Tab-separated table of C-alpha atoms and ligand atoms in Angstrom:
chain	number	residue	atom	x	y	z
A	18	MET	CA	20.283	43.523	17.850
A	19	THR	CA	16.900	46.023	17.837
A	20	TYR	CA	15.345	46.211	14.899
A	21	THR	CA	13.944	50.562	13.865
A	22	ASP	CA	11.097	51.171	11.643
A	23	THR	CA	11.910	53.394	8.505
A	24	ARG	CA	8.748	55.829	9.345
A	25	ASP	CA	9.336	55.645	13.000
A	26	LYS	CA	12.303	56.167	14.532
A	27	SER	CA	11.373	54.883	18.515
A	28	VAL	CA	9.877	52.057	17.798
A	29	LYS	CA	13.108	49.046	18.841
A	30	THR	CA	11.631	45.521	18.374
A	31	ASP	CA	14.081	42.426	18.274
A	32	PHE	CA	14.915	40.485	15.576
A	33	ARG	CA	12.030	37.528	15.941
A	34	THR	CA	8.931	40.012	15.857
A	35	ALA	CA	10.636	41.562	12.420
A	36	VAL	CA	11.134	38.655	10.631
A	37	MET	CA	7.151	37.433	12.141
A	38	ASN	CA	5.384	40.374	11.503
A	39	GLY	CA	6.833	41.052	7.535
A	40	MET	CA	6.974	45.184	8.081
A	41	ASN	CA	4.889	47.107	10.554
A	42	GLU	CA	1.397	47.269	9.853
A	43	THR	CA	0.503	50.563	12.143
A	44	THR	CA	3.231	52.958	10.792
A	45	GLY	CA	3.295	50.604	7.298
A	46	GLY	CA	7.308	50.551	8.582
A	47	LEU	CA	9.896	48.952	7.002
A	48	TYR	CA	11.848	47.012	9.923
A	49	ILE	CA	16.305	47.637	10.059
A	50	PRO	CA	18.327	47.278	11.843
A	51	THR	CA	19.935	49.612	14.364
A	52	ALA	CA	24.132	48.722	13.627
A	53	PHE	CA	25.999	47.584	11.017
A	54	PRO	CA	28.610	46.310	12.904
A	55	ARG	CA	31.410	45.049	11.614
A	56	ILE	CA	32.744	41.917	10.867
A	57	PRO	CA	35.908	40.775	12.724
A	58	GLU	CA	39.542	41.876	10.986
A	59	GLU	CA	40.626	38.925	10.517
A	60	CYS	CA	38.287	37.924	8.141
A	61	ILE	CA	38.377	41.359	6.812
A	62	LYS	CA	42.411	40.891	6.009
A	63	ARG	CA	42.443	36.720	5.503
A	64	THR	CA	44.113	35.177	2.822
A	65	PRO	CA	42.232	33.381	1.099
A	66	GLU	CA	39.477	35.068	1.908
A	67	PRO	CA	36.677	32.434	4.583
A	68	ASN	CA	35.151	30.292	1.968
A	69	PHE	CA	31.025	30.950	1.776
A	70	ARG	CA	29.226	29.748	4.646
A	71	ASP	CA	31.841	31.597	7.024
A	72	ILE	CA	31.295	34.882	6.206
A	73	ALA	CA	27.379	33.862	6.382
A	74	LEU	CA	28.072	33.182	9.516
A	75	ALA	CA	30.025	35.535	10.628
A	76	MET	CA	28.118	38.679	9.317
A	77	ALA	CA	24.423	36.314	10.604
A	78	LYS	CA	25.914	36.521	14.355
A	79	PRO	CA	25.072	39.758	15.158
A	80	TYR	CA	21.369	40.738	13.737
A	81	VAL	CA	20.096	37.854	15.620
A	82	GLU	CA	22.038	37.312	18.907
A	83	GLY	CA	19.907	36.439	21.685
A	84	GLU	CA	17.561	35.224	20.139
A	85	ILE	CA	19.166	32.115	17.944
A	86	PRO	CA	22.865	30.406	19.773
A	87	ASP	CA	25.785	30.129	17.745
A	88	ALA	CA	25.738	26.507	17.378
A	89	ASP	CA	22.109	26.777	16.053
A	90	LEU	CA	22.604	29.760	13.312
A	91	ALA	CA	25.585	27.535	11.844
A	92	ALA	CA	23.463	24.678	10.930
A	93	LEU	CA	20.954	26.870	9.816
A	94	ILE	CA	23.494	28.042	7.311
A	95	GLN	CA	24.550	24.974	6.994
A	96	ASP	CA	20.808	23.605	5.591
A	97	ALA	CA	20.271	27.484	4.254
A	98	TYR	CA	23.032	27.262	2.092
A	99	PRO	CA	24.357	23.805	0.108
A	100	PHE	CA	25.147	26.145	-2.743
A	101	ALA	CA	27.559	29.286	-2.777
A	102	ALA	CA	27.828	32.386	-5.305
A	103	LYS	CA	31.112	31.803	-7.582
A	104	VAL	CA	33.828	35.156	-8.834
A	105	VAL	CA	34.195	34.782	-12.525
A	106	PRO	CA	36.307	37.144	-14.529
A	107	VAL	CA	35.375	37.503	-17.752
A	108	ASP	CA	37.763	40.173	-18.665
A	109	PRO	CA	40.900	42.050	-16.852
A	110	THR	CA	38.606	44.869	-14.975
A	111	ALA	CA	34.819	43.231	-14.988
A	112	TYR	CA	34.207	39.602	-12.589
A	113	VAL	CA	30.270	38.552	-13.041
A	114	LEU	CA	29.056	37.640	-9.341
A	115	GLU	CA	26.348	34.168	-10.754
A	116	LEU	CA	23.658	33.877	-8.114
A	117	PHE	CA	22.014	31.570	-9.872
A	118	HIS	CA	23.387	28.408	-8.259
A	119	GLY	CA	20.662	28.243	-5.783
A	120	PRO	CA	17.412	25.553	-7.123
A	121	THR	CA	15.841	27.497	-9.077
A	122	CYS	CA	18.002	29.463	-10.520
A	123	ALA	CA	18.395	33.376	-9.346
A	124	PHE	CA	19.228	35.367	-6.046
A	125	LYS	CA	16.271	35.066	-4.238
A	126	ASP	CA	17.427	32.071	-3.359
A	127	PHE	CA	18.917	33.354	-1.234
A	128	GLY	CA	16.833	35.361	0.563
A	129	ALA	CA	13.816	33.522	0.206
A	130	ARG	CA	16.024	30.066	2.024
A	131	PHE	CA	17.565	31.472	5.358
A	132	MET	CA	14.576	33.467	5.682
A	133	ALA	CA	12.064	30.345	5.341
A	134	ARG	CA	14.649	28.933	7.958
A	135	VAL	CA	14.766	31.290	10.420
A	136	MET	CA	10.390	31.557	10.405
A	137	SER	CA	10.425	28.070	10.702
A	138	TYR	CA	13.141	28.508	13.866
A	139	PHE	CA	11.147	30.427	15.309
A	140	ASN	CA	7.693	28.793	15.273
A	141	ARG	CA	9.102	25.876	16.588
A	142	GLY	CA	7.577	26.144	19.869
A	143	GLU	CA	3.940	26.294	18.304
A	144	ASP	CA	1.706	23.624	18.085
A	145	THR	CA	-0.309	24.960	14.872
A	146	ARG	CA	1.708	25.144	12.114
A	147	LEU	CA	2.087	29.054	10.253
A	148	HIS	CA	0.435	29.183	6.208
A	149	ILE	CA	2.690	31.313	3.833
A	150	LEU	CA	0.573	33.240	2.052
A	151	VAL	CA	2.485	34.460	-1.465
A	152	ALA	CA	0.875	35.586	-4.925
A	153	THR	CA	3.483	35.980	-7.841
A	154	SER	CA	4.314	37.559	-10.570
A	155	GLY	CA	6.840	34.687	-11.383
A	156	ASP	CA	9.644	34.326	-10.048
A	157	THR	CA	9.508	34.617	-6.055
A	158	GLY	CA	7.108	32.117	-6.428
A	159	SER	CA	9.059	29.447	-6.948
A	160	ALA	CA	11.587	30.542	-4.591
A	161	VAL	CA	9.321	30.754	-1.966
A	162	GLY	CA	7.632	27.718	-3.199
A	163	SER	CA	11.348	25.530	-3.489
A	164	ALA	CA	13.257	27.573	0.052
A	165	PHE	CA	10.078	25.778	2.198
A	166	HIS	CA	9.563	22.616	0.703
A	167	HIS	CA	9.631	20.758	3.305
A	168	VAL	CA	10.595	22.778	6.315
A	169	PRO	CA	9.052	21.753	9.556
A	170	GLY	CA	5.693	24.313	10.794
A	171	LEU	CA	5.085	25.990	7.988
A	172	ASP	CA	2.670	25.615	5.120
A	173	VAL	CA	3.208	27.725	1.068
A	174	THR	CA	0.190	28.719	-0.452
A	175	ILE	CA	1.320	30.636	-3.887
A	176	LEU	CA	-1.000	32.155	-5.801
A	177	TYR	CA	-0.646	32.987	-9.575
A	178	PRO	CA	-2.678	34.078	-12.208
A	179	ALA	CA	-3.396	32.240	-14.605
A	180	GLY	CA	-1.260	31.793	-18.301
A	181	LYS	CA	0.280	35.224	-17.654
A	182	ILE	CA	4.049	33.463	-16.621
A	183	SER	CA	6.004	31.617	-18.752
A	184	PRO	CA	5.937	28.154	-18.833
A	185	LEU	CA	8.865	27.430	-16.993
A	186	GLN	CA	7.561	29.667	-14.034
A	187	GLU	CA	4.715	27.432	-14.112
A	188	LYS	CA	6.451	24.114	-14.079
A	189	GLN	CA	8.915	26.034	-10.966
A	190	LEU	CA	5.938	26.166	-8.487
A	191	SER	CA	3.312	24.278	-9.311
A	192	THR	CA	5.288	21.349	-9.095
A	193	PHE	CA	6.042	21.179	-5.020
A	194	ASP	CA	4.159	18.633	-3.542
A	195	ASP	CA	3.733	18.461	0.419
A	196	ASN	CA	3.577	21.824	2.576
A	197	VAL	CA	3.837	23.810	-0.482
A	198	ARG	CA	0.974	24.141	-2.852
A	199	ALA	CA	-0.158	26.777	-5.673
A	200	LEU	CA	-3.227	28.102	-6.283
A	201	LYS	CA	-3.754	29.316	-10.276
A	202	VAL	CA	-6.174	31.667	-9.719
A	203	ASN	CA	-8.431	33.178	-13.044
A	204	GLY	CA	-7.080	36.650	-12.618
A	205	THR	CA	-4.464	39.278	-12.924
A	206	PHE	CA	-1.361	38.895	-10.478
A	207	ASP	CA	-3.611	41.706	-8.943
A	208	ASP	CA	-6.067	39.711	-8.269
A	209	CYS	CA	-4.403	37.534	-6.744
A	210	GLN	CA	-2.831	40.038	-4.769
A	211	ARG	CA	-6.351	41.064	-3.414
A	212	LEU	CA	-7.280	37.587	-2.125
A	213	VAL	CA	-4.456	37.475	0.089
A	214	LYS	CA	-4.796	41.150	0.888
A	215	THR	CA	-8.058	40.611	2.115
A	216	ALA	CA	-6.838	36.903	3.457
A	217	PHE	CA	-4.498	39.153	5.257
A	218	THR	CA	-7.415	41.676	7.201
A	219	ASP	CA	-9.904	38.515	7.336
A	220	ALA	CA	-10.037	38.417	11.066
A	221	GLN	CA	-12.655	35.399	11.339
A	222	LEU	CA	-9.894	33.680	8.771
A	223	ARG	CA	-6.673	35.328	11.537
A	224	GLY	CA	-8.758	33.523	14.376
A	225	THR	CA	-8.514	30.402	13.016
A	226	LEU	CA	-5.353	30.521	11.015
A	227	ARG	CA	-1.580	31.887	12.205
A	228	LEU	CA	-1.701	33.067	8.730
A	229	SER	CA	2.536	35.287	7.384
A	230	SER	CA	3.741	36.872	4.042
A	231	ALA	CA	7.216	35.985	2.970
A	232	ASN	CA	7.182	39.464	0.745
A	233	SER	CA	10.270	40.544	-0.762
A	234	ILE	CA	10.479	43.247	1.644
A	235	ASN	CA	11.471	41.467	5.431
A	236	ILE	CA	14.512	41.596	7.019
A	237	ALA	CA	15.171	37.602	7.673
A	238	ARG	CA	15.823	38.249	3.163
A	239	LEU	CA	18.174	41.049	2.509
A	240	LEU	CA	19.907	40.346	5.089
A	241	PRO	CA	21.238	37.530	4.371
A	242	GLN	CA	21.685	39.048	0.238
A	243	SER	CA	24.454	40.439	1.845
A	244	PHE	CA	26.910	37.238	2.402
A	245	TYR	CA	27.210	37.234	-0.993
A	246	TYR	CA	28.259	40.948	-1.333
A	247	MET	CA	31.375	40.476	0.771
A	248	TYR	CA	32.206	37.541	0.050
A	249	ALA	CA	32.628	39.127	-3.783
A	250	ALA	CA	35.076	41.638	-2.659
A	251	LEU	CA	36.909	39.916	-1.164
A	252	ALA	CA	37.659	36.583	-3.626
A	253	VAL	CA	38.023	40.109	-6.357
A	254	ARG	CA	39.931	42.232	-4.324
A	255	ASN	CA	42.545	38.365	-3.697
A	256	GLN	CA	42.136	37.825	-7.093
A	257	SER	CA	43.481	41.330	-8.328
A	258	TRP	CA	46.687	41.378	-9.244
A	259	ARG	CA	46.526	38.167	-10.698
A	260	VAL	CA	43.574	39.134	-13.022
A	261	SER	CA	43.314	43.326	-13.781
A	262	LYS	CA	46.760	43.687	-12.220
A	263	ILE	CA	45.366	46.395	-9.853
A	264	GLU	CA	47.240	46.052	-6.104
A	265	GLU	CA	44.460	47.274	-4.170
A	266	PRO	CA	41.304	48.671	-6.626
A	267	ALA	CA	38.407	50.426	-6.297
A	268	ILE	CA	35.774	47.516	-6.213
A	269	ILE	CA	32.263	48.724	-8.177
A	270	VAL	CA	29.601	46.568	-7.652
A	271	VAL	CA	26.824	47.231	-10.115
A	272	VAL	CA	23.486	46.340	-9.162
A	273	PRO	CA	20.488	45.504	-12.006
A	274	SER	CA	17.222	46.518	-9.673
A	275	GLY	CA	14.115	47.034	-9.720
A	276	ASN	CA	12.641	46.390	-5.947
A	277	PHE	CA	16.172	47.935	-4.965
A	278	GLY	CA	16.189	44.970	-1.994
A	279	ASN	CA	19.452	43.809	-3.330
A	280	LEU	CA	21.064	47.131	-4.060
A	281	THR	CA	19.793	47.597	0.418
A	282	SER	CA	21.845	44.186	1.254
A	283	GLY	CA	24.367	45.410	-0.194
A	284	LEU	CA	25.011	48.998	1.539
A	285	ILE	CA	24.421	46.782	4.815
A	286	ALA	CA	27.881	45.074	3.476
A	287	ARG	CA	29.813	47.798	3.074
A	288	GLU	CA	28.853	48.961	6.328
A	289	MET	CA	29.803	45.405	7.805
A	290	GLY	CA	33.642	46.393	6.181
A	291	ALA	CA	32.808	44.697	2.533
A	292	PRO	CA	35.624	46.625	0.437
A	293	ILE	CA	33.677	47.640	-1.307
A	294	ALA	CA	34.346	51.544	-2.916
A	295	GLY	CA	30.560	52.359	-4.041
A	296	PHE	CA	27.740	50.999	-6.625
A	297	VAL	CA	26.178	51.056	-9.551
A	298	ALA	CA	22.056	51.443	-9.369
A	299	ALA	CA	21.182	49.343	-12.579
A	300	THR	CA	17.239	49.737	-14.196
A	301	ASN	CA	15.479	48.708	-17.432
A	302	THR	CA	13.235	51.023	-18.371
A	303	ASN	CA	11.493	51.425	-15.027
A	304	ARG	CA	13.442	54.329	-14.065
A	305	THR	CA	12.643	56.189	-10.766
A	306	VAL	CA	15.316	55.954	-8.619
A	307	PRO	CA	17.917	57.004	-11.793
A	308	ASP	CA	14.951	59.756	-11.875
A	309	TRP	CA	15.061	60.511	-7.975
A	310	ILE	CA	19.171	60.340	-8.171
A	311	ALA	CA	19.366	62.480	-11.384
A	312	THR	CA	16.816	65.884	-9.780
A	313	GLY	CA	16.430	64.485	-6.238
A	314	ASP	CA	12.220	64.206	-6.943
A	315	TYR	CA	11.156	60.672	-5.785
A	316	GLU	CA	8.271	59.692	-8.099
A	317	ALA	CA	6.950	55.981	-8.050
A	318	ARG	CA	4.784	55.817	-11.548
A	319	PRO	CA	2.669	52.030	-12.891
A	320	SER	CA	5.479	49.706	-14.390
A	321	VAL	CA	6.275	48.813	-17.707
A	322	ALA	CA	6.727	45.781	-19.610
A	323	THR	CA	10.707	44.665	-19.944
A	324	TYR	CA	13.093	42.279	-20.671
A	325	ALA	CA	14.622	41.650	-17.585
A	326	ASN	CA	11.253	41.053	-16.165
A	327	ALA	CA	12.031	40.870	-13.029
A	328	MET	CA	13.029	44.609	-12.307
A	329	ASP	CA	9.927	46.237	-13.992
A	330	VAL	CA	8.972	47.683	-10.986
A	331	GLY	CA	7.361	51.516	-10.457
A	332	ALA	CA	7.793	51.640	-7.014
A	333	PRO	CA	10.355	50.066	-5.519
A	334	SER	CA	9.870	49.084	-1.880
A	335	ASN	CA	13.222	49.703	-0.492
A	336	TYR	CA	13.597	53.084	-1.433
A	337	GLU	CA	12.674	53.404	1.960
A	338	ARG	CA	15.062	51.613	3.785
A	339	ILE	CA	18.044	53.198	1.535
A	340	THR	CA	16.313	56.945	2.443
A	341	ALA	CA	16.460	56.030	6.025
A	342	MET	CA	20.022	54.827	5.778
A	343	TYR	CA	21.487	57.809	3.361
A	344	ASP	CA	20.533	61.312	2.536
A	345	LEU	CA	19.830	62.190	-1.131
A	346	GLU	CA	23.607	63.755	-1.557
A	347	THR	CA	25.638	60.897	0.004
A	348	VAL	CA	23.205	58.151	-1.976
A	349	ARG	CA	24.568	61.076	-5.321
A	350	ARG	CA	28.999	60.052	-3.803
A	351	LEU	CA	28.217	56.489	-3.457
A	352	PHE	CA	25.670	56.059	-6.623
A	353	ALA	CA	26.413	55.684	-10.124
A	354	SER	CA	23.236	55.646	-11.558
A	355	TYR	CA	22.172	54.300	-15.549
A	356	TRP	CA	19.171	52.499	-17.308
A	357	LEU	CA	18.725	50.704	-20.465
A	358	ASP	CA	15.860	50.414	-22.048
A	359	ASP	CA	15.201	46.471	-24.154
A	360	ASP	CA	16.782	47.349	-27.386
A	361	GLY	CA	20.147	48.077	-25.354
A	362	ILE	CA	19.565	45.312	-23.556
A	363	ILE	CA	19.642	42.735	-27.007
A	364	ALA	CA	22.488	44.994	-28.348
A	365	SER	CA	24.835	44.339	-23.991
A	366	ILE	CA	23.630	40.568	-23.874
A	367	ARG	CA	25.066	40.168	-28.073
A	368	SER	CA	28.078	42.644	-26.237
A	369	CYS	CA	29.087	40.407	-23.794
A	370	PHE	CA	28.751	37.142	-25.337
A	371	GLU	CA	30.857	38.661	-28.367
A	372	ARG	CA	33.609	40.101	-26.738
A	373	THR	CA	34.225	37.675	-23.606
A	374	GLY	CA	32.132	34.688	-24.482
A	375	TYR	CA	30.219	34.688	-21.200
A	376	THR	CA	26.141	34.240	-21.828
A	377	ILE	CA	24.694	37.432	-19.614
A	378	ASP	CA	20.994	36.936	-19.277
A	379	PRO	CA	18.965	40.444	-19.923
A	380	HIS	CA	19.245	42.043	-16.092
A	381	GLY	CA	22.602	40.710	-15.945
A	382	ALA	CA	22.992	42.124	-19.164
A	383	VAL	CA	21.762	45.645	-18.026
A	384	ALA	CA	24.185	45.704	-15.209
A	385	TRP	CA	27.378	43.952	-17.907
A	386	LYS	CA	26.378	47.622	-20.025
A	387	ALA	CA	25.893	50.427	-17.643
A	388	TRP	CA	29.756	48.606	-16.186
A	389	ASP	CA	31.279	48.844	-19.962
A	390	ASP	CA	29.896	52.328	-20.454
A	391	ILE	CA	31.269	53.464	-17.063
A	392	ARG	CA	34.896	52.464	-17.868
A	393	SER	CA	35.240	53.695	-21.023
A	394	GLY	CA	34.170	57.719	-21.566
A	395	ALA	CA	30.777	57.804	-19.439
A	396	LEU	CA	32.555	58.932	-16.681
A	397	ARG	CA	35.529	60.567	-18.336
A	398	ALA	CA	32.057	62.892	-20.274
A	399	LEU	CA	30.622	63.165	-17.281
A	400	LYS	CA	33.871	64.612	-15.422
A	401	ASP	CA	34.672	66.969	-18.047
A	402	GLY	CA	31.022	68.924	-17.533
A	403	ASN	CA	28.525	66.801	-21.100
A	404	ALA	CA	26.782	65.473	-18.697
A	405	GLY	CA	24.340	62.848	-21.053
A	406	ASP	CA	20.237	63.249	-21.560
A	407	PHE	CA	18.987	61.293	-18.626
A	408	THR	CA	15.953	60.963	-19.537
A	409	LYS	CA	17.456	58.951	-22.231
A	410	PRO	CA	19.337	55.535	-21.462
A	411	GLY	CA	23.096	55.427	-19.906
A	412	LEU	CA	24.315	57.501	-16.940
A	413	THR	CA	22.613	60.453	-15.129
A	414	PRO	CA	24.522	63.659	-14.020
A	415	ASN	CA	25.922	63.062	-10.095
A	416	LEU	CA	29.605	61.792	-9.977
A	417	PRO	CA	30.559	59.424	-7.664
A	418	THR	CA	33.800	59.815	-4.956
A	419	TRP	CA	34.770	56.240	-6.879
A	420	ALA	CA	34.752	58.357	-10.064
A	421	ASP	CA	38.743	59.120	-9.913
A	422	SER	CA	39.376	55.530	-9.194
A	423	VAL	CA	38.023	54.647	-13.423
A	424	LEU	CA	39.840	57.193	-15.021
A	425	ASP	CA	42.581	56.015	-13.706
A	426	LYS	CA	42.499	52.172	-14.333
A	427	GLN	CA	41.983	51.473	-10.984
A	428	ALA	CA	39.251	50.575	-9.645
A	429	VAL	CA	37.217	46.502	-11.316
A	430	GLY	CA	33.478	45.407	-11.492
A	431	ILE	CA	31.963	43.087	-10.407
A	432	ILE	CA	28.472	42.829	-12.247
A	433	LEU	CA	25.539	40.979	-10.050
A	434	GLU	CA	24.426	38.297	-12.329
A	435	THR	CA	20.666	37.836	-11.095
A	436	ALA	CA	19.190	34.321	-12.566
A	437	HIS	CA	20.691	31.651	-14.870
A	438	PRO	CA	20.082	33.209	-18.550
A	439	ALA	CA	18.378	29.759	-19.909
A	440	LYS	CA	15.701	31.146	-17.416
A	441	PHE	CA	15.053	33.359	-20.301
A	442	GLY	CA	15.941	31.471	-22.895
A	443	ALA	CA	14.243	33.132	-25.784
A	444	THR	CA	15.276	36.491	-25.288
A	445	VAL	CA	18.893	34.847	-25.141
A	446	ALA	CA	18.611	33.965	-27.963
A	447	LYS	CA	17.289	36.248	-29.797
A	448	ALA	CA	20.526	38.203	-29.055
A	449	THR	CA	23.361	35.668	-29.206
A	450	GLY	CA	21.249	33.287	-32.021
A	451	ARG	CA	22.159	29.954	-29.950
A	452	GLU	CA	20.170	29.256	-27.267
A	453	PRO	CA	21.251	29.561	-23.709
A	454	VAL	CA	21.758	25.630	-21.993
A	455	ILE	CA	19.802	24.702	-19.865
A	456	PRO	CA	20.745	22.901	-16.137
A	457	ASP	CA	19.822	19.837	-15.392
A	458	ARG	CA	17.930	21.465	-12.178
A	459	LEU	CA	15.972	23.709	-14.734
A	460	GLU	CA	15.871	20.419	-16.568
A	461	LYS	CA	13.991	17.996	-14.259
A	462	VAL	CA	11.858	20.185	-13.306
A	463	MET	CA	9.917	20.344	-16.743
A	464	GLN	CA	9.429	16.548	-16.580
A	465	LEU	CA	7.681	16.804	-13.202
A	466	GLU	CA	3.329	16.720	-12.718
A	467	ASP	CA	1.384	20.317	-12.527
A	468	ARG	CA	-0.368	19.902	-8.896
A	469	ALA	CA	-1.548	23.269	-9.113
A	470	ILE	CA	-5.044	23.644	-8.550
A	471	PRO	CA	-7.291	25.556	-10.568
A	472	MET	CA	-9.350	29.192	-8.233
A	473	GLU	CA	-12.070	30.991	-9.036
A	474	ASN	CA	-10.485	34.864	-8.778
A	475	ASP	CA	-13.812	35.035	-5.916
A	476	TYR	CA	-12.331	35.501	-2.455
A	477	ALA	CA	-15.103	33.289	-0.921
A	478	GLN	CA	-13.994	30.695	-2.306
A	479	PHE	CA	-10.043	31.088	-1.309
A	480	LYS	CA	-11.543	31.473	2.143
A	481	GLU	CA	-13.965	28.614	1.890
A	482	TRP	CA	-10.703	26.995	0.521
A	483	LEU	CA	-8.479	27.654	2.611
A	484	LEU	CA	-10.520	26.863	5.174
A	485	ALA	CA	-11.358	23.765	4.124
A	486	THR	CA	-7.688	22.155	3.386
A	487	LEU	CA	-5.149	24.327	5.851
B	22	PLP	C1	13.936	39.871	-8.109
B	22	PLP	C2	15.245	39.672	-8.951
B	22	PLP	C3	16.066	41.518	-9.670
B	22	PLP	C4	15.236	42.329	-9.251
B	22	PLP	O1	16.037	42.664	-7.515
B	22	PLP	P1	15.545	43.793	-6.556
B	22	PLP	O2	16.310	43.206	-4.812
B	22	PLP	O3	13.918	43.784	-6.655
B	22	PLP	O4	16.180	44.652	-6.696
B	22	PLP	C5	17.280	41.377	-10.339
B	22	PLP	N1	17.506	39.992	-11.554
B	22	PLP	C6	16.393	39.236	-10.636
B	22	PLP	C7	16.607	37.884	-11.702
B	22	PLP	C8	14.759	38.607	-10.157
B	22	PLP	O5	14.783	38.502	-9.998
């Protein structure tokens, strides 16, 4: 596969370069494959559908062709995914896709674990270790730390702002041993990011250490997220007659979004043949993308804190990939777009629980409410020319091509549940009156010893520590 750049289509590079560089430092653009090949028809048609790892293998193959042999790729996937995504029907036209069965209980495990193993694979021949520096405001740090833990040839240093993340998040990223360590920085998330960025541009440091980043713009985090869209779409299609009494439903995937990496992965899966009719881009109060879809003007803004805090992004980085793939009119035909404020998130968690018995987390709750509104009247109003005020929570005024399937009751929704509700226990309890059951792997991490190393918000001290420790 050849990869190009969102800002300069004349760029041609391979998978290894795209992964190891993360982004194109010359243009500031993001890497993107030049094609999204359909997976074999046999794979798409088969009933029952292939299992998650077989789908992962079929989908990953074309992107690493000539760089990772099939047997190595299969071993890598086997090692990355001892868990899978799970489809749970909660009512006849709503399916929840649970993406929290990995070690840190959030969907970022899917991307981070694949990327860690790909980086390790490409680092095999090197006689020096590769040092990953990552600044985190919460969940990315634990997914990356966990994904790289004990992976050969790689070291990870996580920087997080002291006192500014939840106690559970802190435990999840500060208790690793071996090749992963956490620095508890006396400063803000922006300070952490500045320390990391300064290190990357420090020529003297880079002359001594091989440094790399692991942030969410890396193509090796995006591609593997497309696996579960394919898996879920095939699984839902195959059970839709039994569950929904619909033979060939239009499948709409509802994606709670922040940086829009997850949704971009969905677009890739659809290009590769996943039977997905369209998407709902659902956000919290950080509605940069809904506003863009509604008005045509893209305006990044500072992020606002919400209950769905992993989606608190005002300048979503994958906007650049989405617009490299499609123009605005195509996006308006393919996506409905929806946003929800904090009161709406609490009400949504409650209504989902009361009506279906399913405990959903604040991120999934944004998607649940979007789908529930869409199937129960919001699209009808749009079609009748009564678009709501998009500056209030709700749908943007564009009418997607799949609207008629919903109105004709021939559509089902897949709601992506991106985190386990127990990670946001207090918010969930506020809505439902009860604390979610904590999975063993979260319970265990609470018992581990905190190994975070205190660090001043001072580059000279950080650099000295790096040189002395790594
Ligand atoms: C990161 C995250 C999101 C947002 O995903 P994007 O790819 O940034 O759009 C949603 N929910 C949870 C729980 C997350 O951790």
